[in-house]
Amino acid sequence: PPMIAELFPLMILFGLCYITFAWALYMRLGIYVYFFLDPTFAFAPVAYVLLLAATTAFFALSTWMTGHLATTNYPIASSLLVLLAALCTCTFRKRPESATKPKA
């Protein structure tokens, strides 16, 4: 289904909820999952703005892509390109030997 551009404010809300969750996690466990979410990080305000900008950019890209897929004559080719792009963002690593051996 195509994404609706009018739902853009939800992306900003999602980013703000993500930052709030990071703060709540810190209050509960005393850790930040990502260093740039730590408010004591020197560039935390810049990191927050960049996080919201990245969220916005991905929303815009997804809105454009779903609109394109809905109107294209070659949805399979476009879908395969999206799948290829997603696979390019993955990191594939060989499992360490200790993880593959059963414990005695």
Short mmCIF file of N, CA and C in Angstrom, two decimals, residues 25 29 46 57 86 96:
data_model
loop_
_atom_site.label_atom_id
_atom_site.label_comp_id
_atom_site.label_asym_id
_atom_site.label_seq_id
_atom_site.Cartn_x
_atom_site.Cartn_y
_atom_site.Cartn_z
N LEU A 25 15.16 4.47 29.09
CA LEU A 25 16.03 3.30 29.23
C LEU A 25 17.26 3.63 30.07
N LEU A 29 18.14 1.54 33.28
CA LEU A 29 19.31 0.65 33.23
C LEU A 29 20.65 1.36 33.33
N VAL A 46 22.89 18.32 17.90
CA VAL A 46 23.08 18.11 16.46
C VAL A 46 22.65 16.69 16.09
N ALA A 57 13.92 11.87 5.93
CA ALA A 57 14.42 11.47 4.62
C ALA A 57 13.95 10.06 4.24
N ALA A 86 17.97 -3.03 -0.02
CA ALA A 86 17.86 -3.45 1.38
C ALA A 86 18.97 -4.44 1.74
N PRO A 96 31.42 -17.07 14.62
CA PRO A 96 32.62 -17.60 15.27
C PRO A 96 32.47 -19.11 15.52
#
